[in-house]
Amino acid sequence: MVIFSLFKTSLLCQSVRLFDSTQFYCLTTMHNGAFCSYTGAAHSKREISRMIPVNQERLIEHFCQLVRIDSESMNEKAIAEALAEQLGDMGFTVHKLPVPEHISNGFNVYARLEGELEGSILLSCHMDTVAPGNGIEPVIEDGIIRSKGNTILGGDDKSGIAAIMEAVRLLKEQNQQHKTIELAFTVHEEGGLFGSEYFDMSYVTAQQAIVLDTGGPIGSIVTAAPGQQKIVATIKGRPAHAGLAPEEGISAIMVAADAINQMKLLRIDAETTANIGTVHGGQATNIVMPELKIVAEARSLNAEKLDAQVEHMITTFERVAEEHGAKVEIESSRAYNAFVLSDDHPHVVEIKQAFADIGVDAMTKGTGGGSDANNFNAKGLTTVNLSTGMSKVHTTEEFIAIADMVKITEFLTHYLAK
């Protein structure tokens, strides 16, 4: 919800002594009268005085501009070109990194802005959206941004892009010293993490990264995510006339049903899941089904458990097919690997402290889904995934609160200047 301030000054700070420590409570007004709050322990009054108010109007205007650019997976060229141009205008050194044509008609974007402070951080978001993501018209009501209801909104993941770019604009406007900022905007994350898989890491000098691509309260830090294995099983039976001589056939769907019935699926344990996603086969009702294609997956935070679940599924398909006199062809490939970071990892500790500095109680969590953070961790870049406040993603009911976008932008501004 947008709240309008009654204060006339641009920065009001009050310090109070609590148990021999000093906390500062600040209300900062923006040019449009909205205010953002800051509560938290600080190193000094000088540091607090540097809190930079977010230009909410510009942040939201840019976000709406981004979501209006059609960029469903594999069709990211327009938004990649737009972002490359905008980042260049902001002073970044920009590189357009090619990807295979079967992944996207666009390219990954790497951008770098040298900083005056010690350290470098890679910030990353994906540029693509799921369908229906063309012709998005954002609607703002009561501090909430939604689509008109016939498309997704695209806050996944353009809310992160808008927040990153607004934070950098604020730092530059205030001549605020900051870390060296590296950006990785990727194509085709949805459905496979392909952009980060093919991202040219030779440009990256940072040792740590932040992906902004999850939901939940601001301050949510994803420090654990599963690896995923894809399994494609093609069962080959024998056709026969279903009315005249069905006993002469071998029904591929009956083989599949028997195999699936004997599999451990869905929730296996706290760290592991498995699912049959799609089934395709059959020609007509009067033909015993000769062939069936099944696409399945397994996920786990534990690599050994993932391997064991995949082996269980494959051997079950093979054993049951043999019992029925059928054949099965199986393709199995690792989509991405798991990552797990401890709460006391220095990267996690620094991020939690930066959230605390702006009055946010950060929390670490695991997730059942993958993100570009999986691939960056696998490439040796210590990476967490932060919430931007996106909600009901991948649906036409998707929305995001303006207050959450402002808050994650505040975090980025503060973190980059620490």
mmCIF file of N, CA and C in Angstrom, residues 277-365:
data_model
loop_
_atom_site.group_PDB
_atom_site.id
_atom_site.type_symbol
_atom_site.label_atom_id
_atom_site.label_comp_id
_atom_site.label_asym_id
_atom_site.label_seq_id
_atom_site.Cartn_x
_atom_site.Cartn_y
_atom_site.Cartn_z
ATOM 1 N N GLY A 277 5.132 -36.771 -15.258
ATOM 2 C CA GLY A 277 4.597 -35.496 -15.717
ATOM 3 C C GLY A 277 3.663 -35.592 -16.897
ATOM 4 N N THR A 278 4.096 -36.252 -17.966
ATOM 5 C CA THR A 278 3.263 -36.356 -19.166
ATOM 6 C C THR A 278 3.300 -37.777 -19.710
ATOM 7 N N VAL A 279 2.198 -38.149 -20.391
ATOM 8 C CA VAL A 279 2.062 -39.466 -21.019
ATOM 9 C C VAL A 279 1.468 -39.256 -22.407
ATOM 10 N N HIS A 280 2.114 -39.790 -23.421
ATOM 11 C CA HIS A 280 1.624 -39.643 -24.793
ATOM 12 C C HIS A 280 1.647 -41.001 -25.496
ATOM 13 N N GLY A 281 0.528 -41.360 -26.136
ATOM 14 C CA GLY A 281 0.509 -42.618 -26.870
ATOM 15 C C GLY A 281 -0.867 -42.934 -27.412
ATOM 16 N N GLY A 282 -0.931 -43.969 -28.202
ATOM 17 C CA GLY A 282 -2.208 -44.427 -28.726
ATOM 18 C C GLY A 282 -2.537 -43.892 -30.090
ATOM 19 N N GLN A 283 -3.323 -44.700 -30.837
ATOM 20 C CA GLN A 283 -3.728 -44.326 -32.185
ATOM 21 C C GLN A 283 -5.243 -44.304 -32.337
ATOM 22 N N ALA A 284 -5.895 -45.326 -31.812
ATOM 23 C CA ALA A 284 -7.353 -45.419 -31.929
ATOM 24 C C ALA A 284 -7.851 -46.406 -30.882
ATOM 25 N N THR A 285 -9.145 -46.348 -30.610
ATOM 26 C CA THR A 285 -9.695 -47.225 -29.571
ATOM 27 C C THR A 285 -9.709 -48.690 -29.979
ATOM 28 N N ASN A 286 -9.637 -48.956 -31.289
ATOM 29 C CA ASN A 286 -9.692 -50.359 -31.728
ATOM 30 C C ASN A 286 -8.306 -50.968 -31.945
ATOM 31 N N ILE A 287 -7.276 -50.281 -31.449
ATOM 32 C CA ILE A 287 -5.911 -50.798 -31.562
ATOM 33 C C ILE A 287 -5.308 -50.906 -30.164
ATOM 34 N N VAL A 288 -4.822 -52.085 -29.824
ATOM 35 C CA VAL A 288 -4.072 -52.236 -28.573
ATOM 36 C C VAL A 288 -2.847 -51.325 -28.663
ATOM 37 N N MET A 289 -2.693 -50.454 -27.676
ATOM 38 C CA MET A 289 -1.670 -49.413 -27.771
ATOM 39 C C MET A 289 -0.271 -50.010 -27.913
ATOM 40 N N PRO A 290 0.408 -49.720 -29.026
ATOM 41 C CA PRO A 290 1.720 -50.327 -29.250
ATOM 42 C C PRO A 290 2.881 -49.552 -28.629
ATOM 43 N N GLU A 291 2.695 -48.265 -28.374
ATOM 44 C CA GLU A 291 3.827 -47.460 -27.899
ATOM 45 C C GLU A 291 3.327 -46.328 -27.015
ATOM 46 N N LEU A 292 4.096 -46.021 -25.995
ATOM 47 C CA LEU A 292 3.734 -44.969 -25.047
ATOM 48 C C LEU A 292 4.999 -44.262 -24.580
ATOM 49 N N LYS A 293 4.957 -42.935 -24.583
ATOM 50 C CA LYS A 293 6.097 -42.133 -24.124
ATOM 51 C C LYS A 293 5.746 -41.471 -22.800
ATOM 52 N N ILE A 294 6.584 -41.667 -21.808
ATOM 53 C CA ILE A 294 6.378 -41.113 -20.471
ATOM 54 C C ILE A 294 7.539 -40.177 -20.147
ATOM 55 N N VAL A 295 7.211 -38.972 -19.683
ATOM 56 C CA VAL A 295 8.238 -38.030 -19.233
ATOM 57 C C VAL A 295 8.076 -37.850 -17.732
ATOM 58 N N ALA A 296 9.132 -38.119 -17.003
ATOM 59 C CA ALA A 296 9.091 -38.072 -15.543
ATOM 60 C C ALA A 296 10.290 -37.286 -15.020
ATOM 61 N N GLU A 297 10.264 -37.028 -13.726
ATOM 62 C CA GLU A 297 11.388 -36.347 -13.094
ATOM 63 C C GLU A 297 11.575 -36.860 -11.679
ATOM 64 N N ALA A 298 12.773 -36.637 -11.152
ATOM 65 C CA ALA A 298 13.069 -36.848 -9.738
ATOM 66 C C ALA A 298 13.885 -35.654 -9.266
ATOM 67 N N ARG A 299 13.671 -35.263 -8.000
ATOM 68 C CA ARG A 299 14.410 -34.149 -7.410
ATOM 69 C C ARG A 299 14.860 -34.532 -6.012
ATOM 70 N N SER A 300 16.005 -34.001 -5.611
ATOM 71 C CA SER A 300 16.447 -34.193 -4.232
ATOM 72 C C SER A 300 17.528 -33.184 -3.878
ATOM 73 N N LEU A 301 17.549 -32.802 -2.612
ATOM 74 C CA LEU A 301 18.632 -31.980 -2.096
ATOM 75 C C LEU A 301 19.897 -32.802 -1.903
ATOM 76 N N ASN A 302 19.746 -34.117 -1.881
ATOM 77 C CA ASN A 302 20.849 -35.033 -1.632
ATOM 78 C C ASN A 302 21.181 -35.778 -2.922
ATOM 79 N N ALA A 303 22.411 -35.653 -3.381
ATOM 80 C CA ALA A 303 22.796 -36.246 -4.667
ATOM 81 C C ALA A 303 22.669 -37.764 -4.652
ATOM 82 N N GLU A 304 23.027 -38.401 -3.554
ATOM 83 C CA GLU A 304 22.928 -39.860 -3.477
ATOM 84 C C GLU A 304 21.477 -40.313 -3.512
ATOM 85 N N LYS A 305 20.614 -39.576 -2.828
ATOM 86 C CA LYS A 305 19.194 -39.923 -2.848
ATOM 87 C C LYS A 305 18.605 -39.722 -4.242
ATOM 88 N N LEU A 306 19.043 -38.680 -4.932
ATOM 89 C CA LEU A 306 18.559 -38.449 -6.294
ATOM 90 C C LEU A 306 18.972 -39.600 -7.201
ATOM 91 N N ASP A 307 20.222 -39.996 -7.121
ATOM 92 C CA ASP A 307 20.696 -41.110 -7.946
ATOM 93 C C ASP A 307 19.917 -42.391 -7.637
ATOM 94 N N ALA A 308 19.645 -42.613 -6.353
ATOM 95 C CA ALA A 308 18.928 -43.830 -5.956
ATOM 96 C C ALA A 308 17.496 -43.828 -6.472
ATOM 97 N N GLN A 309 16.825 -42.664 -6.414
ATOM 98 C CA GLN A 309 15.451 -42.580 -6.889
ATOM 99 C C GLN A 309 15.386 -42.781 -8.396
ATOM 100 N N VAL A 310 16.312 -42.177 -9.118
ATOM 101 C CA VAL A 310 16.358 -42.343 -10.575
ATOM 102 C C VAL A 310 16.601 -43.808 -10.932
ATOM 103 N N GLU A 311 17.523 -44.446 -10.245
ATOM 104 C CA GLU A 311 17.810 -45.856 -10.501
ATOM 105 C C GLU A 311 16.583 -46.717 -10.226
ATOM 106 N N HIS A 312 15.867 -46.405 -9.145
ATOM 107 C CA HIS A 312 14.641 -47.142 -8.818
ATOM 108 C C HIS A 312 13.611 -47.019 -9.936
ATOM 109 N N MET A 313 13.416 -45.818 -10.462
ATOM 110 C CA MET A 313 12.419 -45.610 -11.508
ATOM 111 C C MET A 313 12.815 -46.323 -12.798
ATOM 112 N N ILE A 314 14.077 -46.223 -13.168
ATOM 113 C CA ILE A 314 14.538 -46.858 -14.404
ATOM 114 C C ILE A 314 14.440 -48.382 -14.313
ATOM 115 N N THR A 315 14.921 -48.947 -13.229
ATOM 116 C CA THR A 315 14.891 -50.413 -13.103
ATOM 117 C C THR A 315 13.469 -50.944 -13.014
ATOM 118 N N THR A 316 12.559 -50.160 -12.441
ATOM 119 C CA THR A 316 11.156 -50.587 -12.391
ATOM 120 C C THR A 316 10.566 -50.644 -13.794
ATOM 121 N N PHE A 317 10.815 -49.605 -14.596
ATOM 122 C CA PHE A 317 10.358 -49.633 -15.991
ATOM 123 C C PHE A 317 10.922 -50.855 -16.716
ATOM 124 N N GLU A 318 12.202 -51.110 -16.567
ATOM 125 C CA GLU A 318 12.854 -52.196 -17.300
ATOM 126 C C GLU A 318 12.336 -53.563 -16.851
ATOM 127 N N ARG A 319 12.201 -53.754 -15.548
ATOM 128 C CA ARG A 319 11.753 -55.051 -15.035
ATOM 129 C C ARG A 319 10.323 -55.351 -15.454
ATOM 130 N N VAL A 320 9.436 -54.371 -15.308
ATOM 131 C CA VAL A 320 8.026 -54.595 -15.631
ATOM 132 C C VAL A 320 7.841 -54.797 -17.136
ATOM 133 N N ALA A 321 8.574 -54.043 -17.945
ATOM 134 C CA ALA A 321 8.479 -54.229 -19.397
ATOM 135 C C ALA A 321 8.869 -55.654 -19.778
ATOM 136 N N GLU A 322 9.922 -56.158 -19.182
ATOM 137 C CA GLU A 322 10.353 -57.529 -19.472
ATOM 138 C C GLU A 322 9.299 -58.541 -19.042
ATOM 139 N N GLU A 323 8.669 -58.309 -17.892
ATOM 140 C CA GLU A 323 7.636 -59.222 -17.406
ATOM 141 C C GLU A 323 6.456 -59.303 -18.366
ATOM 142 N N HIS A 324 6.171 -58.213 -19.066
ATOM 143 C CA HIS A 324 5.037 -58.170 -19.995
ATOM 144 C C HIS A 324 5.440 -58.559 -21.415
ATOM 145 N N GLY A 325 6.711 -58.821 -21.634
ATOM 146 C CA GLY A 325 7.159 -59.132 -22.984
ATOM 147 C C GLY A 325 7.313 -57.902 -23.851
ATOM 148 N N ALA A 326 7.359 -56.733 -23.235
ATOM 149 C CA ALA A 326 7.523 -55.473 -23.962
ATOM 150 C C ALA A 326 8.984 -55.031 -23.901
ATOM 151 N N LYS A 327 9.273 -53.951 -24.582
ATOM 152 C CA LYS A 327 10.597 -53.341 -24.535
ATOM 153 C C LYS A 327 10.456 -51.898 -24.047
ATOM 154 N N VAL A 328 11.533 -51.369 -23.483
ATOM 155 C CA VAL A 328 11.507 -49.978 -23.045
ATOM 156 C C VAL A 328 12.840 -49.323 -23.381
ATOM 157 N N GLU A 329 12.756 -48.122 -23.927
ATOM 158 C CA GLU A 329 13.938 -47.304 -24.196
ATOM 159 C C GLU A 329 13.912 -46.127 -23.228
ATOM 160 N N ILE A 330 15.016 -45.890 -22.551
ATOM 161 C CA ILE A 330 15.045 -44.863 -21.510
ATOM 162 C C ILE A 330 16.172 -43.872 -21.769
ATOM 163 N N GLU A 331 15.823 -42.599 -21.700
ATOM 164 C CA GLU A 331 16.804 -41.517 -21.731
ATOM 165 C C GLU A 331 16.748 -40.812 -20.376
ATOM 166 N N SER A 332 17.898 -40.603 -19.781
ATOM 167 C CA SER A 332 17.951 -39.953 -18.473
ATOM 168 C C SER A 332 19.060 -38.918 -18.472
ATOM 169 N N SER A 333 18.744 -37.703 -18.036
ATOM 170 C CA SER A 333 19.744 -36.634 -18.053
ATOM 171 C C SER A 333 19.552 -35.719 -16.850
ATOM 172 N N ARG A 334 20.656 -35.213 -16.330
ATOM 173 C CA ARG A 334 20.616 -34.293 -15.196
ATOM 174 C C ARG A 334 20.295 -32.887 -15.707
ATOM 175 N N ALA A 335 19.198 -32.332 -15.224
ATOM 176 C CA ALA A 335 18.824 -30.978 -15.622
ATOM 177 C C ALA A 335 19.683 -29.951 -14.900
ATOM 178 N N TYR A 336 19.862 -30.146 -13.602
ATOM 179 C CA TYR A 336 20.728 -29.268 -12.810
ATOM 180 C C TYR A 336 21.004 -29.944 -11.478
ATOM 181 N N ASN A 337 22.044 -29.462 -10.797
ATOM 182 C CA ASN A 337 22.460 -30.049 -9.534
ATOM 183 C C ASN A 337 21.923 -29.259 -8.349
ATOM 184 N N ALA A 338 21.870 -29.910 -7.210
ATOM 185 C CA ALA A 338 21.413 -29.272 -5.979
ATOM 186 C C ALA A 338 22.490 -28.342 -5.419
ATOM 187 N N PHE A 339 22.064 -27.450 -4.533
ATOM 188 C CA PHE A 339 23.030 -26.693 -3.737
ATOM 189 C C PHE A 339 22.482 -26.513 -2.328
ATOM 190 N N VAL A 340 23.378 -26.483 -1.365
ATOM 191 C CA VAL A 340 23.029 -26.260 0.036
ATOM 192 C C VAL A 340 24.114 -25.390 0.655
ATOM 193 N N LEU A 341 23.715 -24.243 1.217
ATOM 194 C CA LEU A 341 24.633 -23.364 1.933
ATOM 195 C C LEU A 341 24.219 -23.310 3.394
ATOM 196 N N SER A 342 25.175 -23.299 4.283
ATOM 197 C CA SER A 342 24.874 -23.236 5.709
ATOM 198 C C SER A 342 24.525 -21.813 6.119
ATOM 199 N N ASP A 343 23.787 -21.675 7.211
ATOM 200 C CA ASP A 343 23.392 -20.358 7.699
ATOM 201 C C ASP A 343 24.588 -19.522 8.138
ATOM 202 N N ASP A 344 25.695 -20.177 8.478
ATOM 203 C CA ASP A 344 26.864 -19.429 8.923
ATOM 204 C C ASP A 344 27.872 -19.191 7.799
ATOM 205 N N HIS A 345 27.472 -19.464 6.570
ATOM 206 C CA HIS A 345 28.346 -19.138 5.441
ATOM 207 C C HIS A 345 28.507 -17.619 5.383
ATOM 208 N N PRO A 346 29.719 -17.104 5.184
ATOM 209 C CA PRO A 346 29.937 -15.650 5.193
ATOM 210 C C PRO A 346 29.025 -14.877 4.248
ATOM 211 N N HIS A 347 28.732 -15.436 3.088
ATOM 212 C CA HIS A 347 27.848 -14.762 2.130
ATOM 213 C C HIS A 347 26.443 -14.623 2.706
ATOM 214 N N VAL A 348 25.960 -15.677 3.339
ATOM 215 C CA VAL A 348 24.627 -15.649 3.946
ATOM 216 C C VAL A 348 24.601 -14.684 5.119
ATOM 217 N N VAL A 349 25.633 -14.713 5.937
ATOM 218 C CA VAL A 349 25.706 -13.827 7.108
ATOM 219 C C VAL A 349 25.690 -12.367 6.680
ATOM 220 N N GLU A 350 26.449 -12.026 5.643
ATOM 221 C CA GLU A 350 26.507 -10.641 5.169
ATOM 222 C C GLU A 350 25.145 -10.177 4.658
ATOM 223 N N ILE A 351 24.455 -11.039 3.940
ATOM 224 C CA ILE A 351 23.138 -10.674 3.414
ATOM 225 C C ILE A 351 22.138 -10.494 4.546
ATOM 226 N N LYS A 352 22.151 -11.391 5.517
ATOM 227 C CA LYS A 352 21.242 -11.270 6.659
ATOM 228 C C LYS A 352 21.505 -9.981 7.426
ATOM 229 N N GLN A 353 22.767 -9.606 7.571
ATOM 230 C CA GLN A 353 23.087 -8.368 8.271
ATOM 231 C C GLN A 353 22.591 -7.151 7.496
ATOM 232 N N ALA A 354 22.732 -7.191 6.178
ATOM 233 C CA ALA A 354 22.246 -6.066 5.374
ATOM 234 C C ALA A 354 20.739 -5.919 5.497
ATOM 235 N N PHE A 355 20.014 -7.031 5.542
ATOM 236 C CA PHE A 355 18.572 -6.954 5.769
ATOM 237 C C PHE A 355 18.283 -6.393 7.153
ATOM 238 N N ALA A 356 19.019 -6.849 8.162
ATOM 239 C CA ALA A 356 18.806 -6.345 9.521
ATOM 240 C C ALA A 356 19.041 -4.844 9.588
ATOM 241 N N ASP A 357 20.014 -4.365 8.834
ATOM 242 C CA ASP A 357 20.320 -2.938 8.829
ATOM 243 C C ASP A 357 19.139 -2.089 8.375
ATOM 244 N N ILE A 358 18.282 -2.653 7.520
ATOM 245 C CA ILE A 358 17.129 -1.883 7.040
ATOM 246 C C ILE A 358 15.832 -2.325 7.713
ATOM 247 N N GLY A 359 15.973 -3.047 8.824
ATOM 248 C CA GLY A 359 14.800 -3.389 9.618
ATOM 249 C C GLY A 359 14.041 -4.609 9.178
ATOM 250 N N VAL A 360 14.674 -5.483 8.410
ATOM 251 C CA VAL A 360 14.006 -6.691 7.926
ATOM 252 C C VAL A 360 14.598 -7.909 8.626
ATOM 253 N N ASP A 361 13.741 -8.739 9.194
ATOM 254 C CA ASP A 361 14.179 -9.997 9.792
ATOM 255 C C ASP A 361 14.317 -11.039 8.686
ATOM 256 N N ALA A 362 15.535 -11.290 8.273
ATOM 257 C CA ALA A 362 15.775 -12.244 7.194
ATOM 258 C C ALA A 362 15.653 -13.668 7.703
ATOM 259 N N MET A 363 15.286 -14.567 6.806
ATOM 260 C CA MET A 363 15.163 -15.981 7.159
ATOM 261 C C MET A 363 15.672 -16.826 6.002
ATOM 262 N N THR A 364 16.402 -17.883 6.320
ATOM 263 C CA THR A 364 16.860 -18.806 5.291
ATOM 264 C C THR A 364 15.846 -19.931 5.135
ATOM 265 N N LYS A 365 15.790 -20.485 3.942
ATOM 266 C CA LYS A 365 14.836 -21.562 3.684
ATOM 267 C C LYS A 365 15.320 -22.408 2.519
#
